[in-house]
PDB file of C-alpha atoms in Angstrom:
ATOM      1  CA  MET A  30     112.068 -17.425 107.848  1.00 78.00           C
ATOM      2  CA  LYS A  31     113.741 -20.462 106.181  1.00 86.00           C
ATOM      3  CA  LYS A  32     115.641 -20.812 103.259  1.00 92.00           C
ATOM      4  CA  ILE A  33     113.460 -21.893 100.244  1.00 94.00           C
ATOM      5  CA  VAL A  34     115.514 -23.461  97.544  1.00 95.00           C
ATOM      6  CA  SER A  35     115.505 -25.835  94.665  1.00 95.00           C
ATOM      7  CA  ALA A  36     115.864 -29.281  94.970  1.00 96.00           C
ATOM      8  CA  LYS A  37     119.282 -29.249  93.284  1.00 95.00           C
ATOM      9  CA  GLU A  38     120.350 -26.363  95.720  1.00 96.00           C
ATOM     10  CA  ALA A  39     119.032 -28.086  98.685  1.00 96.00           C
ATOM     11  CA  VAL A  40     121.076 -31.407  97.857  1.00 97.00           C
ATOM     12  CA  LYS A  41     124.534 -29.556  96.366  1.00 96.00           C
ATOM     13  CA  ASP A  42     126.663 -30.122  99.911  1.00 96.00           C
ATOM     14  CA  ILE A  43     125.519 -33.772 100.187  1.00 98.00           C
ATOM     15  CA  LYS A  44     129.216 -35.404  99.332  1.00 97.00           C
ATOM     16  CA  ASP A  45     130.377 -38.832  98.642  1.00 98.00           C
ATOM     17  CA  GLY A  46     130.265 -41.119 101.682  1.00 98.00           C
ATOM     18  CA  ALA A  47     127.679 -39.044 103.746  1.00 98.00           C
ATOM     19  CA  THR A  48     125.063 -40.662 106.010  1.00 98.00           C
ATOM     20  CA  VAL A  49     121.436 -39.689 104.836  1.00 98.00           C
ATOM     21  CA  MET A  50     118.127 -40.401 106.433  1.00 98.00           C
ATOM     22  CA  VAL A  51     115.403 -40.832 103.880  1.00 98.00           C
ATOM     23  CA  GLY A  52     111.775 -40.279 105.118  1.00 98.00           C
ATOM     24  CA  GLY A  53     108.768 -42.350 103.458  1.00 97.00           C
ATOM     25  CA  PHE A  54     107.094 -45.801 103.965  1.00 96.00           C
ATOM     26  CA  LEU A  55     107.346 -47.254 100.209  1.00 96.00           C
ATOM     27  CA  SER A  56     106.190 -44.180  98.366  1.00 95.00           C
ATOM     28  CA  CYS A  57     104.031 -42.797 100.994  1.00 97.00           C
ATOM     29  CA  GLY A  58     105.515 -39.755 102.239  1.00 97.00           C
ATOM     30  CA  VAL A  59     108.665 -39.791 100.192  1.00 97.00           C
ATOM     31  CA  PRO A  60     111.054 -36.745  99.496  1.00 97.00           C
ATOM     32  CA  ASP A  61     111.114 -37.967  95.620  1.00 97.00           C
ATOM     33  CA  LYS A  62     112.149 -34.935  93.836  1.00 96.00           C
ATOM     34  CA  LEU A  63     115.082 -34.911  96.547  1.00 97.00           C
ATOM     35  CA  ILE A  64     116.415 -38.063  95.668  1.00 97.00           C
ATOM     36  CA  ASP A  65     115.902 -37.596  91.958  1.00 97.00           C
ATOM     37  CA  ALA A  66     118.324 -34.352  92.475  1.00 97.00           C
ATOM     38  CA  LEU A  67     120.877 -36.817  94.521  1.00 97.00           C
ATOM     39  CA  ILE A  68     120.393 -38.988  91.324  1.00 97.00           C
ATOM     40  CA  GLU A  69     121.408 -36.313  89.051  1.00 97.00           C
ATOM     41  CA  GLN A  70     124.114 -35.429  90.957  1.00 96.00           C
ATOM     42  CA  ASN A  71     125.376 -39.049  91.357  1.00 96.00           C
ATOM     43  CA  THR A  72     126.737 -38.873  94.844  1.00 97.00           C
ATOM     44  CA  GLN A  73     128.363 -41.961  95.362  1.00 97.00           C
ATOM     45  CA  ASN A  74     128.887 -44.303  98.831  1.00 98.00           C
ATOM     46  CA  LEU A  75     126.382 -43.000 100.809  1.00 98.00           C
ATOM     47  CA  THR A  76     125.005 -44.905 103.696  1.00 98.00           C
ATOM     48  CA  MET A  77     120.989 -44.839 103.626  1.00 98.00           C
ATOM     49  CA  ILE A  78     118.956 -45.028 106.578  1.00 98.00           C
ATOM     50  CA  CYS A  79     115.384 -45.603 105.652  1.00 98.00           C
ATOM     51  CA  ASN A  80     112.546 -47.831 106.928  1.00 98.00           C
ATOM     52  CA  ASP A  81     112.328 -49.365 103.289  1.00 98.00           C
ATOM     53  CA  THR A  82     114.135 -49.482 100.004  1.00 98.00           C
ATOM     54  CA  SER A  83     111.016 -49.079  98.123  1.00 97.00           C
ATOM     55  CA  TYR A  84     110.770 -50.678  94.937  1.00 97.00           C
ATOM     56  CA  PRO A  85     113.782 -50.751  91.713  1.00 96.00           C
ATOM     57  CA  ASP A  86     112.211 -47.893  89.898  1.00 96.00           C
ATOM     58  CA  ALA A  87     110.803 -45.778  92.322  1.00 96.00           C
ATOM     59  CA  ASP A  88     112.340 -43.220  95.124  1.00 96.00           C
ATOM     60  CA  LYS A  89     114.582 -44.480  97.549  1.00 97.00           C
ATOM     61  CA  GLY A  90     114.937 -47.742  95.239  1.00 97.00           C
ATOM     62  CA  LYS A  91     116.335 -45.873  92.313  1.00 97.00           C
ATOM     63  CA  LEU A  92     119.420 -44.704  94.510  1.00 98.00           C
ATOM     64  CA  ILE A  93     119.918 -48.559  94.992  1.00 97.00           C
ATOM     65  CA  SER A  94     119.359 -49.576  90.956  1.00 97.00           C
ATOM     66  CA  ASN A  95     121.838 -46.705  90.558  1.00 97.00           C
ATOM     67  CA  LYS A  96     124.462 -48.249  92.856  1.00 97.00           C
ATOM     68  CA  GLN A  97     124.727 -44.795  94.824  1.00 98.00           C
ATOM     69  CA  ILE A  98     124.041 -46.576  97.956  1.00 98.00           C
ATOM     70  CA  LYS A  99     127.241 -48.657  99.615  1.00 98.00           C
ATOM     71  CA  LYS A 100     125.242 -49.381 102.774  1.00 98.00           C
ATOM     72  CA  VAL A 101     121.509 -49.415 103.632  1.00 98.00           C
ATOM     73  CA  ILE A 102     119.933 -49.700 107.407  1.00 98.00           C
ATOM     74  CA  ALA A 103     116.556 -50.597 107.154  1.00 98.00           C
ATOM     75  CA  ALA A 104     113.293 -52.554 108.471  1.00 96.00           C
ATOM     76  CA  HIS A 105     112.751 -54.358 105.489  1.00 94.00           C
ATOM     77  CA  ILE A 106     113.823 -54.943 101.542  1.00 97.00           C
ATOM     78  CA  GLY A 107     111.363 -57.233 100.212  1.00 95.00           C
ATOM     79  CA  THR A 108     109.658 -54.880  97.778  1.00 97.00           C
ATOM     80  CA  ASN A 109     112.880 -54.231  96.003  1.00 97.00           C
ATOM     81  CA  PRO A 110     114.716 -57.463  94.574  1.00 97.00           C
ATOM     82  CA  GLU A 111     117.495 -55.041  93.145  1.00 97.00           C
ATOM     83  CA  THR A 112     118.474 -54.578  97.225  1.00 98.00           C
ATOM     84  CA  GLY A 113     118.511 -58.396  97.654  1.00 97.00           C
ATOM     85  CA  ARG A 114     120.900 -59.153  94.638  1.00 97.00           C
ATOM     86  CA  GLN A 115     123.339 -56.365  95.751  1.00 97.00           C
ATOM     87  CA  MET A 116     123.432 -57.712  99.055  1.00 97.00           C
ATOM     88  CA  ASN A 117     123.567 -61.492  98.054  1.00 97.00           C
ATOM     89  CA  SER A 118     126.306 -60.588  95.540  1.00 97.00           C
ATOM     90  CA  GLY A 119     128.733 -57.998  98.105  1.00 97.00           C
ATOM     91  CA  GLU A 120     128.121 -55.151  96.328  1.00 97.00           C
ATOM     92  CA  LEU A 121     125.645 -53.567  99.040  1.00 98.00           C
ATOM     93  CA  GLU A 122     126.159 -53.851 102.775  1.00 97.00           C
ATOM     94  CA  VAL A 123     122.526 -54.247 104.199  1.00 97.00           C
ATOM     95  CA  GLU A 124     121.809 -53.943 108.009  1.00 95.00           C
ATOM     96  CA  LEU A 125     118.315 -55.119 108.646  1.00 94.00           C
ATOM     97  CA  THR A 126     116.955 -53.519 112.119  1.00 94.00           C
ATOM     98  CA  PRO A 127     113.418 -54.361 113.260  1.00 94.00           C
ATOM     99  CA  MET A 128     111.159 -51.466 112.546  1.00 95.00           C
ATOM    100  CA  GLY A 129     110.461 -50.500 116.281  1.00 95.00           C
ATOM    101  CA  THR A 130     114.030 -50.739 116.858  1.00 96.00           C
ATOM    102  CA  LEU A 131     115.120 -48.180 113.877  1.00 97.00           C
ATOM    103  CA  VAL A 132     112.334 -45.872 115.156  1.00 97.00           C
ATOM    104  CA  GLU A 133     113.769 -46.017 118.449  1.00 97.00           C
ATOM    105  CA  ARG A 134     117.244 -45.771 118.011  1.00 98.00           C
ATOM    106  CA  ILE A 135     116.822 -42.839 115.860  1.00 98.00           C
ATOM    107  CA  ARG A 136     114.382 -41.286 118.710  1.00 97.00           C
ATOM    108  CA  ALA A 137     117.503 -41.661 121.172  1.00 98.00           C
ATOM    109  CA  LYS A 138     119.991 -39.896 118.731  1.00 98.00           C
ATOM    110  CA  GLY A 139     117.217 -36.790 118.569  1.00 97.00           C
ATOM    111  CA  ALA A 140     117.192 -36.989 122.335  1.00 97.00           C
ATOM    112  CA  GLY A 141     120.414 -37.083 123.220  1.00 97.00           C
ATOM    113  CA  LEU A 142     119.964 -40.536 124.698  1.00 97.00           C
ATOM    114  CA  GLY A 143     123.055 -43.061 125.142  1.00 97.00           C
ATOM    115  CA  GLY A 144     121.246 -46.025 123.694  1.00 96.00           C
ATOM    116  CA  VAL A 145     118.043 -48.135 124.147  1.00 97.00           C
ATOM    117  CA  LEU A 146     116.931 -51.488 125.430  1.00 97.00           C
ATOM    118  CA  ALA A 147     114.797 -53.574 123.145  1.00 96.00           C
ATOM    119  CA  PRO A 148     113.291 -57.045 123.327  1.00 95.00           C
ATOM    120  CA  THR A 149     112.939 -57.721 119.914  1.00 95.00           C
ATOM    121  CA  GLY A 150     115.657 -59.909 118.246  1.00 92.00           C
ATOM    122  CA  VAL A 151     117.088 -61.487 121.371  1.00 95.00           C
ATOM    123  CA  GLY A 152     117.821 -65.108 120.407  1.00 92.00           C
ATOM    124  CA  THR A 153     118.319 -63.940 116.574  1.00 92.00           C
ATOM    125  CA  ILE A 154     121.122 -62.741 113.958  1.00 88.00           C
ATOM    126  CA  VAL A 155     119.853 -59.225 115.035  1.00 89.00           C
ATOM    127  CA  GLU A 156     121.907 -59.788 118.843  1.00 91.00           C
ATOM    128  CA  ASN A 157     124.836 -60.739 117.039  1.00 91.00           C
ATOM    129  CA  GLY A 158     127.825 -58.603 118.137  1.00 92.00           C
ATOM    130  CA  LYS A 159     125.795 -56.327 120.490  1.00 94.00           C
ATOM    131  CA  LYS A 160     125.828 -55.931 124.346  1.00 96.00           C
ATOM    132  CA  THR A 161     122.692 -57.614 126.201  1.00 96.00           C
ATOM    133  CA  MET A 162     121.227 -56.540 129.615  1.00 95.00           C
ATOM    134  CA  GLU A 163     119.149 -58.544 131.680  1.00 96.00           C
ATOM    135  CA  VAL A 164     116.383 -56.339 133.692  1.00 96.00           C
ATOM    136  CA  ASP A 165     114.111 -58.000 136.030  1.00 97.00           C
ATOM    137  CA  GLY A 166     114.661 -61.241 134.595  1.00 95.00           C
ATOM    138  CA  LYS A 167     114.414 -60.075 131.010  1.00 96.00           C
ATOM    139  CA  LYS A 168     116.928 -59.856 128.432  1.00 97.00           C
ATOM    140  CA  TYR A 169     117.531 -56.906 126.278  1.00 97.00           C
ATOM    141  CA  ILE A 170     119.423 -55.824 123.181  1.00 97.00           C
ATOM    142  CA  PHE A 171     121.326 -52.449 123.838  1.00 97.00           C
ATOM    143  CA  GLU A 172     120.837 -50.844 120.716  1.00 97.00           C
ATOM    144  CA  LYS A 173     123.162 -47.558 120.244  1.00 97.00           C
ATOM    145  CA  PRO A 174     121.443 -44.418 118.778  1.00 98.00           C
ATOM    146  CA  LEU A 175     121.060 -43.755 115.366  1.00 98.00           C
ATOM    147  CA  GLY A 176     122.101 -40.349 113.591  1.00 98.00           C
ATOM    148  CA  ALA A 177     123.084 -38.885 109.983  1.00 98.00           C
ATOM    149  CA  ASP A 178     124.933 -35.905 108.411  1.00 98.00           C
ATOM    150  CA  TYR A 179     121.326 -35.309 106.360  1.00 98.00           C
ATOM    151  CA  ALA A 180     117.546 -36.039 106.697  1.00 98.00           C
ATOM    152  CA  LEU A 181     115.837 -35.794 103.442  1.00 98.00           C
ATOM    153  CA  ILE A 182     111.993 -35.228 104.408  1.00 98.00           C
ATOM    154  CA  TYR A 183     108.560 -34.877 103.220  1.00 98.00           C
ATOM    155  CA  GLY A 184     105.832 -32.758 104.727  1.00 97.00           C
ATOM    156  CA  THR A 185     102.456 -32.264 103.430  1.00 97.00           C
ATOM    157  CA  LYS A 186     102.303 -28.330 103.965  1.00 97.00           C
ATOM    158  CA  VAL A 187     105.260 -26.615 105.371  1.00 97.00           C
ATOM    159  CA  ASP A 188     104.983 -22.477 106.451  1.00 96.00           C
ATOM    160  CA  ARG A 189     107.802 -20.196 105.908  1.00 95.00           C
ATOM    161  CA  PHE A 190     109.177 -20.658 109.555  1.00 96.00           C
ATOM    162  CA  GLY A 191     109.999 -24.668 109.045  1.00 97.00           C
ATOM    163  CA  ASN A 192     106.939 -25.837 110.884  1.00 97.00           C
ATOM    164  CA  VAL A 193     105.618 -28.829 109.092  1.00 98.00           C
ATOM    165  CA  SER A 194     102.205 -30.702 109.100  1.00 98.00           C
ATOM    166  CA  PHE A 195     101.213 -33.855 107.471  1.00 97.00           C
ATOM    167  CA  TYR A 196      97.967 -35.548 105.609  1.00 96.00           C
ATOM    168  CA  GLY A 197      97.234 -39.176 107.154  1.00 94.00           C
ATOM    169  CA  THR A 198      99.692 -41.642 107.129  1.00 95.00           C
ATOM    170  CA  THR A 199     102.490 -39.806 104.994  1.00 96.00           C
ATOM    171  CA  ARG A 200     104.126 -38.587 108.642  1.00 95.00           C
ATOM    172  CA  ASN A 201     105.329 -42.256 109.396  1.00 96.00           C
ATOM    173  CA  ILE A 202     108.924 -42.040 109.729  1.00 96.00           C
ATOM    174  CA  ASN A 203     109.559 -38.521 108.541  1.00 98.00           C
ATOM    175  CA  THR A 204     108.632 -37.119 111.891  1.00 97.00           C
ATOM    176  CA  ILE A 205     111.597 -39.099 113.920  1.00 97.00           C
ATOM    177  CA  MET A 206     114.289 -38.420 111.196  1.00 98.00           C
ATOM    178  CA  ALA A 207     113.917 -34.392 111.694  1.00 98.00           C
ATOM    179  CA  THR A 208     115.550 -34.588 115.362  1.00 97.00           C
ATOM    180  CA  ALA A 209     118.473 -36.901 114.504  1.00 98.00           C
ATOM    181  CA  ALA A 210     120.426 -35.463 111.542  1.00 98.00           C
ATOM    182  CA  ASP A 211     122.874 -32.446 111.287  1.00 98.00           C
ATOM    183  CA  THR A 212     120.822 -30.979 108.409  1.00 98.00           C
ATOM    184  CA  VAL A 213     117.358 -31.487 107.473  1.00 98.00           C
ATOM    185  CA  ILE A 214     115.623 -30.657 104.183  1.00 98.00           C
ATOM    186  CA  VAL A 215     112.252 -30.986 103.953  1.00 98.00           C
ATOM    187  CA  GLN A 216     110.394 -31.198 100.512  1.00 98.00           C
ATOM    188  CA  ALA A 217     106.672 -29.699 100.820  1.00 97.00           C
ATOM    189  CA  ASP A 218     103.874 -30.268  98.406  1.00 96.00           C
ATOM    190  CA  GLU A 219     102.952 -26.810  99.610  1.00 95.00           C
ATOM    191  CA  ILE A 220     104.418 -23.886 101.159  1.00 96.00           C
ATOM    192  CA  VAL A 221     102.344 -21.517 103.028  1.00 96.00           C
ATOM    193  CA  ASP A 222     102.645 -18.257 105.127  1.00 95.00           C
ATOM    194  CA  GLU A 223     101.531 -19.663 108.469  1.00 94.00           C
ATOM    195  CA  ILE A 224     100.488 -23.319 109.950  1.00 96.00           C
ATOM    196  CA  ASP A 225      97.560 -23.590 112.502  1.00 95.00           C
ATOM    197  CA  PRO A 226      99.750 -24.155 115.781  1.00 95.00           C
ATOM    198  CA  ASN A 227      97.492 -26.936 116.687  1.00 96.00           C
ATOM    199  CA  GLU A 228      98.646 -28.913 113.047  1.00 96.00           C
ATOM    200  CA  VAL A 229     102.187 -28.286 113.443  1.00 97.00           C
ATOM    201  CA  VAL A 230     104.099 -31.952 113.587  1.00 97.00           C
ATOM    202  CA  ILE A 231     107.629 -31.005 113.357  1.00 98.00           C
ATOM    203  CA  PRO A 232     108.606 -27.654 114.615  1.00 97.00           C
ATOM    204  CA  GLY A 233     110.416 -25.276 112.360  1.00 97.00           C
ATOM    205  CA  ILE A 234     113.852 -25.344 114.664  1.00 97.00           C
ATOM    206  CA  PHE A 235     114.384 -28.903 113.245  1.00 97.00           C
ATOM    207  CA  ILE A 236     114.368 -27.639 109.501  1.00 98.00           C
ATOM    208  CA  ASP A 237     117.193 -25.968 107.556  1.00 97.00           C
ATOM    209  CA  CYS A 238     115.744 -25.559 103.999  1.00 96.00           C
ATOM    210  CA  ILE A 239     112.403 -26.148 102.206  1.00 97.00           C
ATOM    211  CA  VAL A 240     112.025 -27.253  98.584  1.00 97.00           C
ATOM    212  CA  GLU A 241     108.145 -26.859  97.295  1.00 93.00           C
ATOM    213  CA  ARG A 242     107.798 -29.829  95.100  1.00 87.00           C
ATOM    214  CA  GLU A 243     105.338 -28.531  92.535  1.00 76.00           C
ATOM    215  CA  LYS A 244     107.136 -25.094  92.124  1.00 69.00           C
ATOM    216  CA  ASP A 245     110.442 -26.339  92.311  1.00 63.00           C
ATOM    217  CA  LEU A 246     112.735 -23.042  91.671  1.00 50.00           C
ATOM    218  CA  GLU A 247     114.747 -25.140  88.892  1.00 54.00           C
ATOM    219  CA  ALA A 248     111.665 -24.883  86.695  1.00 44.00           C
ATOM    220  CA  VAL A 249     110.885 -21.310  87.208  1.00 37.00           C
TER     221      VAL A 249
END
């Protein structure tokens, strides 16, 4: 059985300077209550690994607007003007990574691989400062694995053993992030006793604790 805790309890050990993966595509499948708890805790100088930085007043974007992030590694930031403003002013370091490459780097960490060879970005600024390799006449960029101290992810339904299932596209990048962090916290829409094994997307072995969104223990 996994620990079921409040959002506040779940994030209390995330200290200043930590590296945190945050799931979700824009606001789809995003652990919003965990993000709100981080904002309330006011944890500073975080490195955030995410698909995007959402919008200035929504979920991941609020961490940017609140200036709690020192570096963001993401596939795109275009929906959040505040991210671009902080980047251009030198307040925020931004590492843009092609979306497929971002996923493969995280997957490599979870699988214990030494890295991946990616063709995307060859001949662009993405290649700058990185090793390259030619295979069968084609040039690739060597991309290092990408892990984190914590992963804050979302699940539609989570059982008490930590097994996670999803509805529709909410699974997005949550699934791969669960494999590549030292501590994985899942925010569930609903906690149930058991999930049909055929519906399990993330096995409970990857999950450290669970927060139920609508029944956050802080509100009980």
